CSV table of N, CA, C and O in Angstrom, one decimal:
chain,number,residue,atom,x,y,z
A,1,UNK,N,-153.3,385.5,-15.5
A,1,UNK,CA,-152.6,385.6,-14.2
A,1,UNK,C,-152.3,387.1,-14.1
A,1,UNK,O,-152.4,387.8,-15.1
A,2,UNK,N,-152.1,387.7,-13.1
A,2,UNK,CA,-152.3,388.9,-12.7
A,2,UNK,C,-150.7,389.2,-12.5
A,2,UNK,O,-149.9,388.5,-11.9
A,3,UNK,N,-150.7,390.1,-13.0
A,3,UNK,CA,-149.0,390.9,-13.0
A,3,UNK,C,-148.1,390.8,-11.7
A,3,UNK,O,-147.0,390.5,-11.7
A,4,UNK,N,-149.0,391.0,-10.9
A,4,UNK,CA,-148.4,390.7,-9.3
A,4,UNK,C,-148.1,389.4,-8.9
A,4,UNK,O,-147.2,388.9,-8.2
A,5,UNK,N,-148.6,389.1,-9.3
A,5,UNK,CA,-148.6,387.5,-8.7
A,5,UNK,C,-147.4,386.6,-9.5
A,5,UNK,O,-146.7,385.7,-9.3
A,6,UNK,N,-147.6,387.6,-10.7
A,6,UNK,CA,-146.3,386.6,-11.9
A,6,UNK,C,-144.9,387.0,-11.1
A,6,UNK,O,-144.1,386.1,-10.7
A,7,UNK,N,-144.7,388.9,-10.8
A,7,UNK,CA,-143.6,388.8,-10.4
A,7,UNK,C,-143.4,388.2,-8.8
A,7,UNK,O,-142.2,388.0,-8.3
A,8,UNK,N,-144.5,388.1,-8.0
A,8,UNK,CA,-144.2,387.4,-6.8
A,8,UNK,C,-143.6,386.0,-7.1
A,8,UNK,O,-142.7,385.8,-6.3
A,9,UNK,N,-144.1,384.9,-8.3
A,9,UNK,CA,-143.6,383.6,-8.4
A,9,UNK,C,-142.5,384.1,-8.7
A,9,UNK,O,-141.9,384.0,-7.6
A,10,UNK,N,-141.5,385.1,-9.9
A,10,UNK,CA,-140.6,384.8,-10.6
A,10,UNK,C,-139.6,385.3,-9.6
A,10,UNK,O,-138.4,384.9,-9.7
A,11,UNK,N,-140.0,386.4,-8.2
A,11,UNK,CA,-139.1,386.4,-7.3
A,11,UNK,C,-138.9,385.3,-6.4
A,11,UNK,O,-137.9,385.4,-5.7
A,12,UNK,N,-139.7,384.4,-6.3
A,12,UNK,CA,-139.7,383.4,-5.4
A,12,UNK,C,-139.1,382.2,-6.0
A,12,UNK,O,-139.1,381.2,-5.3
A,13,UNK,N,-138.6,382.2,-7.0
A,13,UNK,CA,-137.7,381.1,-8.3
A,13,UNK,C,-136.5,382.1,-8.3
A,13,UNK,O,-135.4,381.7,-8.7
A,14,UNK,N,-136.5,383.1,-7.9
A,14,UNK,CA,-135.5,383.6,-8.2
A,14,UNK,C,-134.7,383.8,-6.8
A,14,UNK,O,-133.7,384.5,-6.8
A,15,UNK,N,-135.2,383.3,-5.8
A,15,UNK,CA,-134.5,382.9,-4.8
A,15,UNK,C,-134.0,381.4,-4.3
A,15,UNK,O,-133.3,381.0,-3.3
A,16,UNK,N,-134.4,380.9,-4.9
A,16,UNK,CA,-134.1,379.0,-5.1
A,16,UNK,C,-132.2,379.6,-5.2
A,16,UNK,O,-131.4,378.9,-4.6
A,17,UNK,N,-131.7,380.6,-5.9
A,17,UNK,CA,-130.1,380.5,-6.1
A,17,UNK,C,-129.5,380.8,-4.5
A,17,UNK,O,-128.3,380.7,-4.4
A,18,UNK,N,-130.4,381.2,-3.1
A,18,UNK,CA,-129.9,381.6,-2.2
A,18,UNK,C,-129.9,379.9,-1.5
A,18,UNK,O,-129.2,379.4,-0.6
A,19,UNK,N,-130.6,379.5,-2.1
A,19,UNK,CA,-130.7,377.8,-1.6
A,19,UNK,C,-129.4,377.2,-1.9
A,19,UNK,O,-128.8,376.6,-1.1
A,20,UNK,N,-128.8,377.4,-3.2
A,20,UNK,CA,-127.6,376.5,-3.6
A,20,UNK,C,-126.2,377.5,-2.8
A,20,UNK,O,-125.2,376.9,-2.9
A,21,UNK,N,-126.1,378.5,-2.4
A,21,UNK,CA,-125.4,379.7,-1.9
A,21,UNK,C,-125.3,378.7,-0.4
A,21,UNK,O,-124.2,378.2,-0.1
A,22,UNK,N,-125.9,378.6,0.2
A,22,UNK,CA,-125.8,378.2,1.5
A,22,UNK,C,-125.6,377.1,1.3
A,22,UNK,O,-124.8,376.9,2.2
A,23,UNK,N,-125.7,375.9,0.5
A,23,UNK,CA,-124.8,374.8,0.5
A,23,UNK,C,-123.5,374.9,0.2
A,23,UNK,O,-122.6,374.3,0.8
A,24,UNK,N,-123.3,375.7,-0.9
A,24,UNK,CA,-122.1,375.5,-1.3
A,24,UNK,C,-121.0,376.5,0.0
A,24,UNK,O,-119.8,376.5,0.2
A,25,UNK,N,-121.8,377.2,0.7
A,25,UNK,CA,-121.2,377.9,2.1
A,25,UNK,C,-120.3,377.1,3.0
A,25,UNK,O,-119.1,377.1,3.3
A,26,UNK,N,-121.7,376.2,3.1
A,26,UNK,CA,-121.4,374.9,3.9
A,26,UNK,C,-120.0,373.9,3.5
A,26,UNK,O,-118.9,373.8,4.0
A,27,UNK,N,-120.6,373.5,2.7
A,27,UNK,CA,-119.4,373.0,1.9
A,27,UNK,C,-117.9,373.4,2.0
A,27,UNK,O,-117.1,372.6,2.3
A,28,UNK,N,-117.7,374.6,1.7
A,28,UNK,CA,-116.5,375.3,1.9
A,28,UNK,C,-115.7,375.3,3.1
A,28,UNK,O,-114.6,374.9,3.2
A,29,UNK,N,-116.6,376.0,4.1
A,29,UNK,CA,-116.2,376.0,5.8
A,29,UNK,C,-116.3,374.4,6.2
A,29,UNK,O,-115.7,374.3,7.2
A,30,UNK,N,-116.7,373.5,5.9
A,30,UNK,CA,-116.4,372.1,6.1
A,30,UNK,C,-115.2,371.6,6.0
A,30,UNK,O,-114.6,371.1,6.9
A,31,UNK,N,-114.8,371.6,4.7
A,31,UNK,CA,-113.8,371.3,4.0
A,31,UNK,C,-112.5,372.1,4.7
A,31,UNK,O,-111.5,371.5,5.0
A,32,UNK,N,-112.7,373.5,4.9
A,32,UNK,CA,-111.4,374.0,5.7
A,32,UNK,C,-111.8,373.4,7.1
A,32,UNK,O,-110.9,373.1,7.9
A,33,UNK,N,-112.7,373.2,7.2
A,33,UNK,CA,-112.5,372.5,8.9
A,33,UNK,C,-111.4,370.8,8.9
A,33,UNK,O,-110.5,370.3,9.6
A,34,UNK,N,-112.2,370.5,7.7
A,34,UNK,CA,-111.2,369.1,7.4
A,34,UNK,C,-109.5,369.2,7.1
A,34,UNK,O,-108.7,368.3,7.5
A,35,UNK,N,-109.2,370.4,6.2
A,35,UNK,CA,-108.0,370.5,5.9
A,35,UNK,C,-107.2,370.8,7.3
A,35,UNK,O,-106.3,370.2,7.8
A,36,UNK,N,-107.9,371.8,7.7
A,36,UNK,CA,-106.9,372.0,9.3
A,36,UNK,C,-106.6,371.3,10.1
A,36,UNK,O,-105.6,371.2,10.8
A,37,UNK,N,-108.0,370.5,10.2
A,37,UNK,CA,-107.9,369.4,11.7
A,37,UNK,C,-106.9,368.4,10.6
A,37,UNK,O,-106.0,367.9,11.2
A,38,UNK,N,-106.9,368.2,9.5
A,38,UNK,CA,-105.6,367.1,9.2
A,38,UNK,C,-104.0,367.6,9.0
A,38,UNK,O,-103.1,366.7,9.2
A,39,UNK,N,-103.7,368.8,8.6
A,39,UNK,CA,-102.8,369.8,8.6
A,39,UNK,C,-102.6,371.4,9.3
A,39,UNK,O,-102.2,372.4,8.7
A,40,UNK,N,-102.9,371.3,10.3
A,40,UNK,CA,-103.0,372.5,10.7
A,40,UNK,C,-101.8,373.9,10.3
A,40,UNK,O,-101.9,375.0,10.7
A,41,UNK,N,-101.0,373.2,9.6
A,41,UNK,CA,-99.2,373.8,9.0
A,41,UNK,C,-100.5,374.6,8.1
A,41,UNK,O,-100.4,375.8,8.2
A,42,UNK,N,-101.3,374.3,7.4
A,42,UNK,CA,-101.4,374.7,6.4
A,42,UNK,C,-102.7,375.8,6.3
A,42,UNK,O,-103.5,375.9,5.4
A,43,UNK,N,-102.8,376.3,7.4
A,43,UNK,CA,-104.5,376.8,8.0
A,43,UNK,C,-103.9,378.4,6.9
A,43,UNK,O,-104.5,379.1,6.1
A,44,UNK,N,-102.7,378.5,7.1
A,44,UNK,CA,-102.7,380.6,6.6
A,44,UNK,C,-103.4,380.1,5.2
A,44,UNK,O,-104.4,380.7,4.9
A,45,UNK,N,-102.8,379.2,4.5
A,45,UNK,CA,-102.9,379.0,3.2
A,45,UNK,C,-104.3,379.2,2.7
A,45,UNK,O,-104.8,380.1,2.1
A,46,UNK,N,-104.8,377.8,3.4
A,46,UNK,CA,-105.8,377.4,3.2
A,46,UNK,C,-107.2,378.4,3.3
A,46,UNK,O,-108.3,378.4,2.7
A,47,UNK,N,-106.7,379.1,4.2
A,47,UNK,CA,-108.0,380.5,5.0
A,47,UNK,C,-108.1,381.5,4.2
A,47,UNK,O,-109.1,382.4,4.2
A,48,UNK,N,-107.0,381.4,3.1
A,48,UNK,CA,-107.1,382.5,2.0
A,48,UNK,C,-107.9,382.2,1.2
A,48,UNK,O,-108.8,383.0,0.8
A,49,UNK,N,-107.7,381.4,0.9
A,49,UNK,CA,-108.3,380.1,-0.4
A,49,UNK,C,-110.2,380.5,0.3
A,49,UNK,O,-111.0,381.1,-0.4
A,50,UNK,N,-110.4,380.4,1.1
A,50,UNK,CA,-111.1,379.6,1.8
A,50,UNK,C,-112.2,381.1,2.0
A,50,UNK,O,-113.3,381.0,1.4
A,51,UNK,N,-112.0,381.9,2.5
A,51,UNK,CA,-112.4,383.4,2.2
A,51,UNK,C,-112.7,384.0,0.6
A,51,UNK,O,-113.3,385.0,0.2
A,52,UNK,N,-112.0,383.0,-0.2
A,52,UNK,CA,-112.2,384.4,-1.4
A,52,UNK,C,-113.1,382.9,-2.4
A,52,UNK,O,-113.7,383.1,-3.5
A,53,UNK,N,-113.2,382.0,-2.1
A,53,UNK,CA,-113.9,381.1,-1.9
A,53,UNK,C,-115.8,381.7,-1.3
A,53,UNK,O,-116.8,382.1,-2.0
A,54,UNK,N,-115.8,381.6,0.0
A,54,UNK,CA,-116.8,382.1,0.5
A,54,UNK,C,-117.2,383.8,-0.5
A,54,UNK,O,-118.4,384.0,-0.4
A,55,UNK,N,-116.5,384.7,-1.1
A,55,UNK,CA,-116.7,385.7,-1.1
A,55,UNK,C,-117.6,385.9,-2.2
A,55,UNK,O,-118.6,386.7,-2.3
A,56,UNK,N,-116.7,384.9,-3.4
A,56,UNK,CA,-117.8,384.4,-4.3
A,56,UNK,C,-119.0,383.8,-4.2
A,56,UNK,O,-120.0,384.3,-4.7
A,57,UNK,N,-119.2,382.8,-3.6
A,57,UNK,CA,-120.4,382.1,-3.6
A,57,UNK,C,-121.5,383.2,-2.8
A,57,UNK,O,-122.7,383.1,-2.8
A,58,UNK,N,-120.9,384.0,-2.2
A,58,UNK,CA,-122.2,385.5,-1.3
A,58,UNK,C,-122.4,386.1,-2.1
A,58,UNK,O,-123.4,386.7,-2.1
A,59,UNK,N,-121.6,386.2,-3.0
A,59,UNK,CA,-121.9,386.7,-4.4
A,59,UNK,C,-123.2,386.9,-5.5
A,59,UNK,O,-123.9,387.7,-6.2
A,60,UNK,N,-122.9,385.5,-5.3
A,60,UNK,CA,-124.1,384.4,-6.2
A,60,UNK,C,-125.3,384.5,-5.0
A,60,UNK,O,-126.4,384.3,-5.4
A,61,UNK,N,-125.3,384.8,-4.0
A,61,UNK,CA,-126.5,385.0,-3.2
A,61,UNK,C,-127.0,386.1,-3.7
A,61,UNK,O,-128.1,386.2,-4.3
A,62,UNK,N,-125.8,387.5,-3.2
A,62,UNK,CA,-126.4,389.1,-3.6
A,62,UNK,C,-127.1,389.3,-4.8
A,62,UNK,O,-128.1,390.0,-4.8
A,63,UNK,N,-126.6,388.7,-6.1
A,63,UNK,CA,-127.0,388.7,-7.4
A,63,UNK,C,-128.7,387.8,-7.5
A,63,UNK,O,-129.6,388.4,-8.1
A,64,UNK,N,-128.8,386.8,-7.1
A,64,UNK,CA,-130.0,386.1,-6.4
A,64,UNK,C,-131.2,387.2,-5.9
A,64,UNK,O,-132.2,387.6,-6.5
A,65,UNK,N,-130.7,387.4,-4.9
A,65,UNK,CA,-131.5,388.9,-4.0
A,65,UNK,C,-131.9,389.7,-5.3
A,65,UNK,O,-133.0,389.7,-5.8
A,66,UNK,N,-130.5,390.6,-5.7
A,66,UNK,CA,-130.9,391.5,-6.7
A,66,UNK,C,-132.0,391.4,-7.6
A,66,UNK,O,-133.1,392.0,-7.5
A,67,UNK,N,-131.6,390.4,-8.5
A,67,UNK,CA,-132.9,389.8,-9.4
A,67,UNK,C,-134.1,389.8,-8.9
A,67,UNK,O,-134.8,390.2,-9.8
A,68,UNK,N,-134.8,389.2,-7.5
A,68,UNK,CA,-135.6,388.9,-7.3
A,68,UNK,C,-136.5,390.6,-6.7
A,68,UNK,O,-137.7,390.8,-6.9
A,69,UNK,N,-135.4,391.8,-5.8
A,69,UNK,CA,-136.0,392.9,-5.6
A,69,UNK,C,-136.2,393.1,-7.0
A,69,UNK,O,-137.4,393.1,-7.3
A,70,UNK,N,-135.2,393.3,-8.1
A,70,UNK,CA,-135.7,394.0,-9.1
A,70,UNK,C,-136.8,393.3,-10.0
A,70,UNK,O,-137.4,393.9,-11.0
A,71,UNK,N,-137.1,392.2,-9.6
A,71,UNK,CA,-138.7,391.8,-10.4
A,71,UNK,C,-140.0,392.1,-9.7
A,71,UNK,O,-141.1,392.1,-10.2
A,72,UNK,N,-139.7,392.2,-8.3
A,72,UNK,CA,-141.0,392.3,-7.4
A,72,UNK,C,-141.0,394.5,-7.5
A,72,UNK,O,-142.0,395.1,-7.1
A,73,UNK,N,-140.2,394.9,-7.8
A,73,UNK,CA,-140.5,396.3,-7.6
A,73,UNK,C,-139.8,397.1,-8.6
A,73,UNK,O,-139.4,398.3,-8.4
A,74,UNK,N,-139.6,396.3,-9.8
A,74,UNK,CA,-139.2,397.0,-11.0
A,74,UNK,C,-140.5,397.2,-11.8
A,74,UNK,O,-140.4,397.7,-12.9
């Protein structure tokens, strides 16, 4: 197999982590949609939670990315 082509697969496996990033996105902003529409008293709380929540999981996206530039043009 040809060098190119290995790091084209292993960046393209190495983007499968931006797949689970966007569910678990989802997930998140769901869930505060549910907590609010059932308590809305508790939206400051929750929004904090709820942002540093999201901030990680984009996290795990950038790191994703990273890996995958750094195999295709390292």
């Amino acid at each position: 197999m040809e060098l190119d082509a290995a790091k084209a697969i292993g960046a393209g496996l190495a983007m499968i982590g931006v797949i689970g990033s966007g569910i678990g996105i989802g997930n998140i902003f769901s869930s505060f949609i549910s907590t609010v529409g059932r308590n809305p008293a508790a939206a400051d709380h929750v929004k904090t939670m709820t942002w540093t929540g999201f901030a990680l999981v984009e996290a795990l996206a950038l790191f994703a990315l990273l890996i995958a530039l750094i195999l295709l043009f390292g």
